[in-house]
PDB file of C-alpha atoms in Angstrom:
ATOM      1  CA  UNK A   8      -7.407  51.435  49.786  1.00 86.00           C
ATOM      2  CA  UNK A   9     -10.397  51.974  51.733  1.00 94.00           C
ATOM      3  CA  UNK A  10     -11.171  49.850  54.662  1.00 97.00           C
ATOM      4  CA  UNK A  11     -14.649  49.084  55.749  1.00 98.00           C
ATOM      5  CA  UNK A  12     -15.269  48.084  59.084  1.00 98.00           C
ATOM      6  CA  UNK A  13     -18.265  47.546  61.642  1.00 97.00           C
ATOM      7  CA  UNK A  14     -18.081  48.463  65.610  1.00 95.00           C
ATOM      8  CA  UNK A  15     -20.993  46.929  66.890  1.00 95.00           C
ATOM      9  CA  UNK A  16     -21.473  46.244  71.085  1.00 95.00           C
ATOM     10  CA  UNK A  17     -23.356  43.117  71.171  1.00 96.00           C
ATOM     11  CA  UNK A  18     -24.830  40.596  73.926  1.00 96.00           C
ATOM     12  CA  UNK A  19     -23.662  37.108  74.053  1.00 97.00           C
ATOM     13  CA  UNK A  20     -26.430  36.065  72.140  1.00 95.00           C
ATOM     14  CA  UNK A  21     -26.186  38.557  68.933  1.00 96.00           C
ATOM     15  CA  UNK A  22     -28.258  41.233  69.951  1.00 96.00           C
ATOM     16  CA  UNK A  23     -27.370  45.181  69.623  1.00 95.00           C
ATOM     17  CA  UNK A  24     -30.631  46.235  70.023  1.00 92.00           C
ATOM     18  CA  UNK A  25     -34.417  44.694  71.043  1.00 88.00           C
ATOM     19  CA  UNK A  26     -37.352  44.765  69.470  1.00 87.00           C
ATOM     20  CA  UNK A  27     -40.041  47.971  70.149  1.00 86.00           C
ATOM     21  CA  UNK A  28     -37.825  50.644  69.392  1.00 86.00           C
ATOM     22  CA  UNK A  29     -39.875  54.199  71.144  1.00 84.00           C
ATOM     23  CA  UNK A  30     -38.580  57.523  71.073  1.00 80.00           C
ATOM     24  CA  UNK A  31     -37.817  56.918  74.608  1.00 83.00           C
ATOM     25  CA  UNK A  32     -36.232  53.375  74.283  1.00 86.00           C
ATOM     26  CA  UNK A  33     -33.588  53.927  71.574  1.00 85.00           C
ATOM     27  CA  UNK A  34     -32.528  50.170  71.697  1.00 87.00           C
ATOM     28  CA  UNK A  35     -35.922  48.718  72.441  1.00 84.00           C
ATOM     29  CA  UNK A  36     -36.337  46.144  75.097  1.00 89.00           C
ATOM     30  CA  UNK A  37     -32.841  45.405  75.962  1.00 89.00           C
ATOM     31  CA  UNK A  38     -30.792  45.988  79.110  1.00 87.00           C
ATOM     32  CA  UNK A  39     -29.032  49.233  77.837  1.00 87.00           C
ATOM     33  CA  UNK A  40     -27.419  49.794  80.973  1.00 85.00           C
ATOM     34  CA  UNK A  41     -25.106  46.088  80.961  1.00 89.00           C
ATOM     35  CA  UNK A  42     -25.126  46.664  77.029  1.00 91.00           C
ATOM     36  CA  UNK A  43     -23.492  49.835  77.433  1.00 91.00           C
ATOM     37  CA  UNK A  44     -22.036  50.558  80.531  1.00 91.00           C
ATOM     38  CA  UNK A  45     -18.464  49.946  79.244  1.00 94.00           C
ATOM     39  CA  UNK A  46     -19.352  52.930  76.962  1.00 90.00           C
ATOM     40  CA  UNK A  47     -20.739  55.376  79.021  1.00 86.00           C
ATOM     41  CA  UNK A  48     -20.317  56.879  82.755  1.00 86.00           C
ATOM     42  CA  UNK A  49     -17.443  56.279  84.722  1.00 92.00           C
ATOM     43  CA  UNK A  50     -16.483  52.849  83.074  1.00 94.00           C
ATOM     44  CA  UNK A  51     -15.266  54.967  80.036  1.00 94.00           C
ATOM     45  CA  UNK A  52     -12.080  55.873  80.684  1.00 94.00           C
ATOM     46  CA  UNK A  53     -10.694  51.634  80.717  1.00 94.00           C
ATOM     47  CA  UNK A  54     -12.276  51.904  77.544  1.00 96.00           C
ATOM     48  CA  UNK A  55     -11.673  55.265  76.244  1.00 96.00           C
ATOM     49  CA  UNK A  56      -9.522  53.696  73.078  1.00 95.00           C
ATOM     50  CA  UNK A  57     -12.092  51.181  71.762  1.00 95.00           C
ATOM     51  CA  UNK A  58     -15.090  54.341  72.405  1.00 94.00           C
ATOM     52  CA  UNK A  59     -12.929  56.550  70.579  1.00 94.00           C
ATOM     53  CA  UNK A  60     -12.199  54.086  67.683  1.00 93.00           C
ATOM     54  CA  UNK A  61     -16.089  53.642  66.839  1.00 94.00           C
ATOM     55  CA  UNK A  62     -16.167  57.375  65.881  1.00 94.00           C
ATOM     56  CA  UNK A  63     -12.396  57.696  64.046  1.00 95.00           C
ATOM     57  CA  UNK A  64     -13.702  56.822  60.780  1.00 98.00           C
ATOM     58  CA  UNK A  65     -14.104  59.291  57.556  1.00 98.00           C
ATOM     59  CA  UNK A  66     -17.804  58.179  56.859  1.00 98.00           C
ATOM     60  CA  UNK A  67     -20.358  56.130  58.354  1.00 98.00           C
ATOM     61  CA  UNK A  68     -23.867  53.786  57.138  1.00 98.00           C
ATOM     62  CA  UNK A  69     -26.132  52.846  59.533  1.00 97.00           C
ATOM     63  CA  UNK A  70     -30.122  51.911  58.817  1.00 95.00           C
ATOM     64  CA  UNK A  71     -32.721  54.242  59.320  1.00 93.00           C
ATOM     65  CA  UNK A  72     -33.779  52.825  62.804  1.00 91.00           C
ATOM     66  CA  UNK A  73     -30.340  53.747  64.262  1.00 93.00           C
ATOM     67  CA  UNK A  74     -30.945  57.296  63.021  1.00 94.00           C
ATOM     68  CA  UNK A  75     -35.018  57.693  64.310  1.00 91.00           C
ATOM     69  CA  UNK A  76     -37.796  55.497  65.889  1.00 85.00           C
ATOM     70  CA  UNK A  77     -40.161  54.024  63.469  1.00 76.00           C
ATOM     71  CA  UNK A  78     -43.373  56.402  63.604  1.00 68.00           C
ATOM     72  CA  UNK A  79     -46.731  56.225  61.528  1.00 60.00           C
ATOM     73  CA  UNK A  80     -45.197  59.663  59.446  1.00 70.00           C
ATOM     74  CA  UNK A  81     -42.041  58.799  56.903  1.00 77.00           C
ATOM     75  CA  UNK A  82     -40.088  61.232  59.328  1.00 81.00           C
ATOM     76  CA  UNK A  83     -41.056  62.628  63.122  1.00 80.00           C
ATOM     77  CA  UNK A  84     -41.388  66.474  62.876  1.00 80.00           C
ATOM     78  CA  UNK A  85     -38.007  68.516  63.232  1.00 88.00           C
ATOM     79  CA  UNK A  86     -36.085  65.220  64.223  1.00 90.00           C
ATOM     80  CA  UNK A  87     -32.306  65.428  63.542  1.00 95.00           C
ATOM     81  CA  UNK A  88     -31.556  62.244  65.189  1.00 93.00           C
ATOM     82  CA  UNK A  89     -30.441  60.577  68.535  1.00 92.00           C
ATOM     83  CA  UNK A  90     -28.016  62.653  69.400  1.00 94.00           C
ATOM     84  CA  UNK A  91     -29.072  66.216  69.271  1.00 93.00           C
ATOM     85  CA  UNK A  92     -26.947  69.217  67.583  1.00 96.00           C
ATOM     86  CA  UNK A  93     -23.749  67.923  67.512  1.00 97.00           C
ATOM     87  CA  UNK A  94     -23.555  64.076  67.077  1.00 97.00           C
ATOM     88  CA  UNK A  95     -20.286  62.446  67.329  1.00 96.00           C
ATOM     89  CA  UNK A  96     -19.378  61.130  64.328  1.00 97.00           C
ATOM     90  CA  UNK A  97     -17.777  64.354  62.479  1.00 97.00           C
ATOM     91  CA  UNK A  98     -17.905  63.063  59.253  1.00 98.00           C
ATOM     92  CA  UNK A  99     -20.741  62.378  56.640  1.00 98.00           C
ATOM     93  CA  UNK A 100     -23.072  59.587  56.950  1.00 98.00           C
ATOM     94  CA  UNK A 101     -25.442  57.642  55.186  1.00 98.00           C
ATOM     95  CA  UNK A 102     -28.424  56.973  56.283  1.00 97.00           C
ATOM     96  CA  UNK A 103     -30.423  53.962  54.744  1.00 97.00           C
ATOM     97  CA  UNK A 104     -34.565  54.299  54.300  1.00 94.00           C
ATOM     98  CA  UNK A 105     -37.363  54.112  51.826  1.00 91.00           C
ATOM     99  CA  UNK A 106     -38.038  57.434  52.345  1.00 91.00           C
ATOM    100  CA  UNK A 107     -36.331  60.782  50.612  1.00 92.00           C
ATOM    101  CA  UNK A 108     -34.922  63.718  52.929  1.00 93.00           C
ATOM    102  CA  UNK A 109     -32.944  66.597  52.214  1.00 95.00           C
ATOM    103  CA  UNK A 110     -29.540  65.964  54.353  1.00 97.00           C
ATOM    104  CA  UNK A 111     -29.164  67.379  57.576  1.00 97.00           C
ATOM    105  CA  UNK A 112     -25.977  69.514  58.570  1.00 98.00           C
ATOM    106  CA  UNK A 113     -25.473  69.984  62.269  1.00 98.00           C
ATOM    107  CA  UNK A 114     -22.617  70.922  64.378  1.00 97.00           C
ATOM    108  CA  UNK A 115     -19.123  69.573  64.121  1.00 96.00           C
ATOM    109  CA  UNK A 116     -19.276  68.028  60.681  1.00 97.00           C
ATOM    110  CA  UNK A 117     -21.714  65.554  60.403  1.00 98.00           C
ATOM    111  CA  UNK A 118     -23.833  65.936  57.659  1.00 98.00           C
ATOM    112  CA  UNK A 119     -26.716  63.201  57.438  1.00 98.00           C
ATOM    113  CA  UNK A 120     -27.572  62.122  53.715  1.00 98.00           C
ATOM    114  CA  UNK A 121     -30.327  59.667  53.189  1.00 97.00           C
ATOM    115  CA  UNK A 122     -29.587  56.860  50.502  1.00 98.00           C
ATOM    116  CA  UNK A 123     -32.887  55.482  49.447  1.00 96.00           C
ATOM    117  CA  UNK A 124     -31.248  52.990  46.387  1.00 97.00           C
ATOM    118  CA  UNK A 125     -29.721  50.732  48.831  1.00 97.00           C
ATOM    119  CA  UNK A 126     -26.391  49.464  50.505  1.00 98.00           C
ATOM    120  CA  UNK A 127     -24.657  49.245  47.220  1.00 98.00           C
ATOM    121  CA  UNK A 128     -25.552  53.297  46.796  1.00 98.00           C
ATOM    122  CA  UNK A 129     -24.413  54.273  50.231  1.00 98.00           C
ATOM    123  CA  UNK A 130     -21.595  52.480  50.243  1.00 98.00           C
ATOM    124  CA  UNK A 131     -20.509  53.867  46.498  1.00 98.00           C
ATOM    125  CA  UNK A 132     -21.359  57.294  48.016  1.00 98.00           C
ATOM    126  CA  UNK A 133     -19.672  56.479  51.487  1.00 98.00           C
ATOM    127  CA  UNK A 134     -16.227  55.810  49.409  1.00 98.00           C
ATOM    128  CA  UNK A 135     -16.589  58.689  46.986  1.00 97.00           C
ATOM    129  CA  UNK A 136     -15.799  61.091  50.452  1.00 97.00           C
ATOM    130  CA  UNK A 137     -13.880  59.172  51.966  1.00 98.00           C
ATOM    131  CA  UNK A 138      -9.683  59.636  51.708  1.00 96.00           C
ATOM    132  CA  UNK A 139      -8.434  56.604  49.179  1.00 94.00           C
ATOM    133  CA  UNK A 140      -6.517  55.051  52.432  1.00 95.00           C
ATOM    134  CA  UNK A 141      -9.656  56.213  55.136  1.00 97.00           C
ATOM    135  CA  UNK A 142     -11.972  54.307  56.740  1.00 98.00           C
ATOM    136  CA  UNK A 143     -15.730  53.685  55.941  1.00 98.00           C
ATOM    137  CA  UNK A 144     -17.930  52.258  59.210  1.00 98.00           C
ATOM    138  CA  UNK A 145     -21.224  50.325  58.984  1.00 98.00           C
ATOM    139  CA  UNK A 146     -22.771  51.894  62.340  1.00 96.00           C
ATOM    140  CA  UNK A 147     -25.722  48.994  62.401  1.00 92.00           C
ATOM    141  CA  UNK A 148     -27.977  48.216  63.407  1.00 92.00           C
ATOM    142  CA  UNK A 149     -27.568  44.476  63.166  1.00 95.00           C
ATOM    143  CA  UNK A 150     -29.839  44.409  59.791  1.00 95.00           C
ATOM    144  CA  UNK A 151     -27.666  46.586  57.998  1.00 97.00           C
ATOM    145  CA  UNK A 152     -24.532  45.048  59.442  1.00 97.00           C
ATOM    146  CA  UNK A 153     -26.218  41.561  58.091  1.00 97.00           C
ATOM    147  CA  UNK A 154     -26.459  43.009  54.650  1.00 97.00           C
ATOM    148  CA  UNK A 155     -22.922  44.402  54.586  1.00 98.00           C
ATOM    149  CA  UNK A 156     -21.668  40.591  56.127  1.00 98.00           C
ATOM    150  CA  UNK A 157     -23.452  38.658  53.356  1.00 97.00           C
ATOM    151  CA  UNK A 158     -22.115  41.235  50.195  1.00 97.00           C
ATOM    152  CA  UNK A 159     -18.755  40.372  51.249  1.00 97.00           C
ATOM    153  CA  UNK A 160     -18.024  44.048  52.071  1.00 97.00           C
ATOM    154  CA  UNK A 161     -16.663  44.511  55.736  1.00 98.00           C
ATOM    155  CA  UNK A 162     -13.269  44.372  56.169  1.00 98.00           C
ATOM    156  CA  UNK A 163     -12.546  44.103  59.718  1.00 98.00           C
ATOM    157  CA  UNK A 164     -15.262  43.532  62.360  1.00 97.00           C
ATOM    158  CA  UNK A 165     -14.484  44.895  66.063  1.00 97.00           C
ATOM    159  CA  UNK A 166     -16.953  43.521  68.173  1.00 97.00           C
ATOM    160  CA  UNK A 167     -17.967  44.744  71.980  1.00 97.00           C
ATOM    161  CA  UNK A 168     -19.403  41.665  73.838  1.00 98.00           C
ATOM    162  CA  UNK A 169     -20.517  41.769  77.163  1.00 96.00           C
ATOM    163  CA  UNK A 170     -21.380  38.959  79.584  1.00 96.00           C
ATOM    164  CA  UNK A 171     -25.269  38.781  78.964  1.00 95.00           C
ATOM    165  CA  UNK A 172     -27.513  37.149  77.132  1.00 96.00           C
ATOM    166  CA  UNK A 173     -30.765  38.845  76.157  1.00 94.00           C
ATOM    167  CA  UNK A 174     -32.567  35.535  75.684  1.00 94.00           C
ATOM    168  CA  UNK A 175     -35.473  37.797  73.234  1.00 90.00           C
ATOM    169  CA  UNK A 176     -37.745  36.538  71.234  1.00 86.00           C
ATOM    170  CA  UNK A 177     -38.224  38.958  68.411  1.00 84.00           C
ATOM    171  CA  UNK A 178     -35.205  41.721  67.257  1.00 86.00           C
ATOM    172  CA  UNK A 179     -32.283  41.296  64.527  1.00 91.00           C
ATOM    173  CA  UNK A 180     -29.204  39.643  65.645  1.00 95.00           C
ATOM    174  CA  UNK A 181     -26.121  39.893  63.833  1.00 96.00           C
ATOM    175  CA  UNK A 182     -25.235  37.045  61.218  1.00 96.00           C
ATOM    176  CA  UNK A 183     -28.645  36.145  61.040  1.00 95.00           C
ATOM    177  CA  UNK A 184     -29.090  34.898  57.621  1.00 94.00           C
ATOM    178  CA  UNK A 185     -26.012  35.934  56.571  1.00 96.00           C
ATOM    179  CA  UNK A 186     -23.985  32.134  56.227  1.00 94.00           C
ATOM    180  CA  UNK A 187     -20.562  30.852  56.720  1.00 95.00           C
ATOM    181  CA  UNK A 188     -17.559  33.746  56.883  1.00 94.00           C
ATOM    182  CA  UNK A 189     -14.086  33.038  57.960  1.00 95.00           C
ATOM    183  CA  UNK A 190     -12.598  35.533  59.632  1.00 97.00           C
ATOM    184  CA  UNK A 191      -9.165  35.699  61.785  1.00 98.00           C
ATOM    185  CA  UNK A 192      -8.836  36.881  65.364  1.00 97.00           C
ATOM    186  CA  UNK A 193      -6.338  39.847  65.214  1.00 97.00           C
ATOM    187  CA  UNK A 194      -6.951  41.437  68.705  1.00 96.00           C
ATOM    188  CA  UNK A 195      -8.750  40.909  71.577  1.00 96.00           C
ATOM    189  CA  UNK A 196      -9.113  42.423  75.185  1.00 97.00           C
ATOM    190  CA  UNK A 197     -10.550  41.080  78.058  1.00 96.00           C
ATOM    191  CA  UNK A 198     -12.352  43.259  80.963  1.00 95.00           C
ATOM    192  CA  UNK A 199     -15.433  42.111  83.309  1.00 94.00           C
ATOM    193  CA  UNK A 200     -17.681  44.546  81.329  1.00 94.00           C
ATOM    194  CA  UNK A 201     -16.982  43.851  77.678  1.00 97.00           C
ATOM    195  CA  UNK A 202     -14.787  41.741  75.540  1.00 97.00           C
ATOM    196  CA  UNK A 203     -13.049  43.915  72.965  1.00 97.00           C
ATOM    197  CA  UNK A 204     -12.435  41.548  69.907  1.00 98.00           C
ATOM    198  CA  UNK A 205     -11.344  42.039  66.141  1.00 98.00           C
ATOM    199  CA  UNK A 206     -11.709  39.770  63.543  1.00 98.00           C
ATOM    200  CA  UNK A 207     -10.181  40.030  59.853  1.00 97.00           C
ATOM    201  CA  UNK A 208     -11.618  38.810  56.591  1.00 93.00           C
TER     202      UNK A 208
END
């Protein structure tokens, strides 16, 4: 059966992202560099496994704010999202928004689809390409994440939690609103730059 799970790096305090998302702050006002410095630059490599794992799955949702800044058009001109011509997911994913776009194809096999009849839809559509024993990943951001918590539908939640606390003010944080879940600690690993934990429903 298909498993559904969510790799989300997080502060101590719930945050994956800050509030004012810009084209030139992709994770608003937050300190990207202790958020993901684990993930990026010469840190990688003692983390190489857990990097690799958020990008080993057969599809992918995320919300449309982890795909492109909010701007005053429904779209920004030729965007095709963060990560230029070849992203690195390799593998169709669904992209939820109010607003209707043709999917994008770029290099390497992702193919961007835009699901504008909710969670429920992409999901449905997320399982319909993925292998009967793959794996589907809710990408975030933490709103989207929330929504998959509180349906019930994510399987396994791998968490990335580094030492800081963002202390903001305005922003989604994960499990907001979504109420009591029990979950079971299947893995962890400790390092000074991120705590690599799993959880089980």
């Amino acid at each position: 059966m298909t498993i559904v799970t969510c790799d989300l790096a997080t502060t101590l305090d719930g945050y994956p992202a800050g509030p004012s998302q810009t084209l030139e702050r992709p994770f608003g006002e937050i300190d990207t560099e202790t958020l993901h410095a684990w993930h990026f630059g010469p840190l990688l490599e003692r983390h190489q496994a857990e990097a690799d794992a958020i990008v080993g799955a057969d599809a992918y949702i995320m919300g449309r704010n982890m795909f492109s800044p909010k701007s005053s058009e429904a779209w920004p001109a030729d965007w095709i999202g963060w990560w230029g011509n070849e992203p690195p997911y390799h593998a169709p994913v669904f992209v939820l928004t109010h607003y209707e776009h043709a999917p994008i194809e770029l290099d390497g096999g992702t193919t961007f689809h835009f699901v504008t009849d909710g969670p429920d839809s992409a999901l449905a559509q997320a399982r319909a390409v993925a292998p009967a024993d793959g794996r589907i990943s809710v990408a975030g951001g933490a709103s989207t994440v929330n929504a998959y918590l509180a349906a019930g539908e994510i399987d396994e939640l791998r968490l990335h939690v580094v030492p800081y606390a963002a202390g903001l003010t305005g922003g989604a944080r994960v499990f907001d609103g979504v109420g009591p879940i029990a979950w079971t600690a299947v893995t962890g690993r400790w390092t000074p730059e991120v705590n690599h934990v799993v959880y089980r429903r």
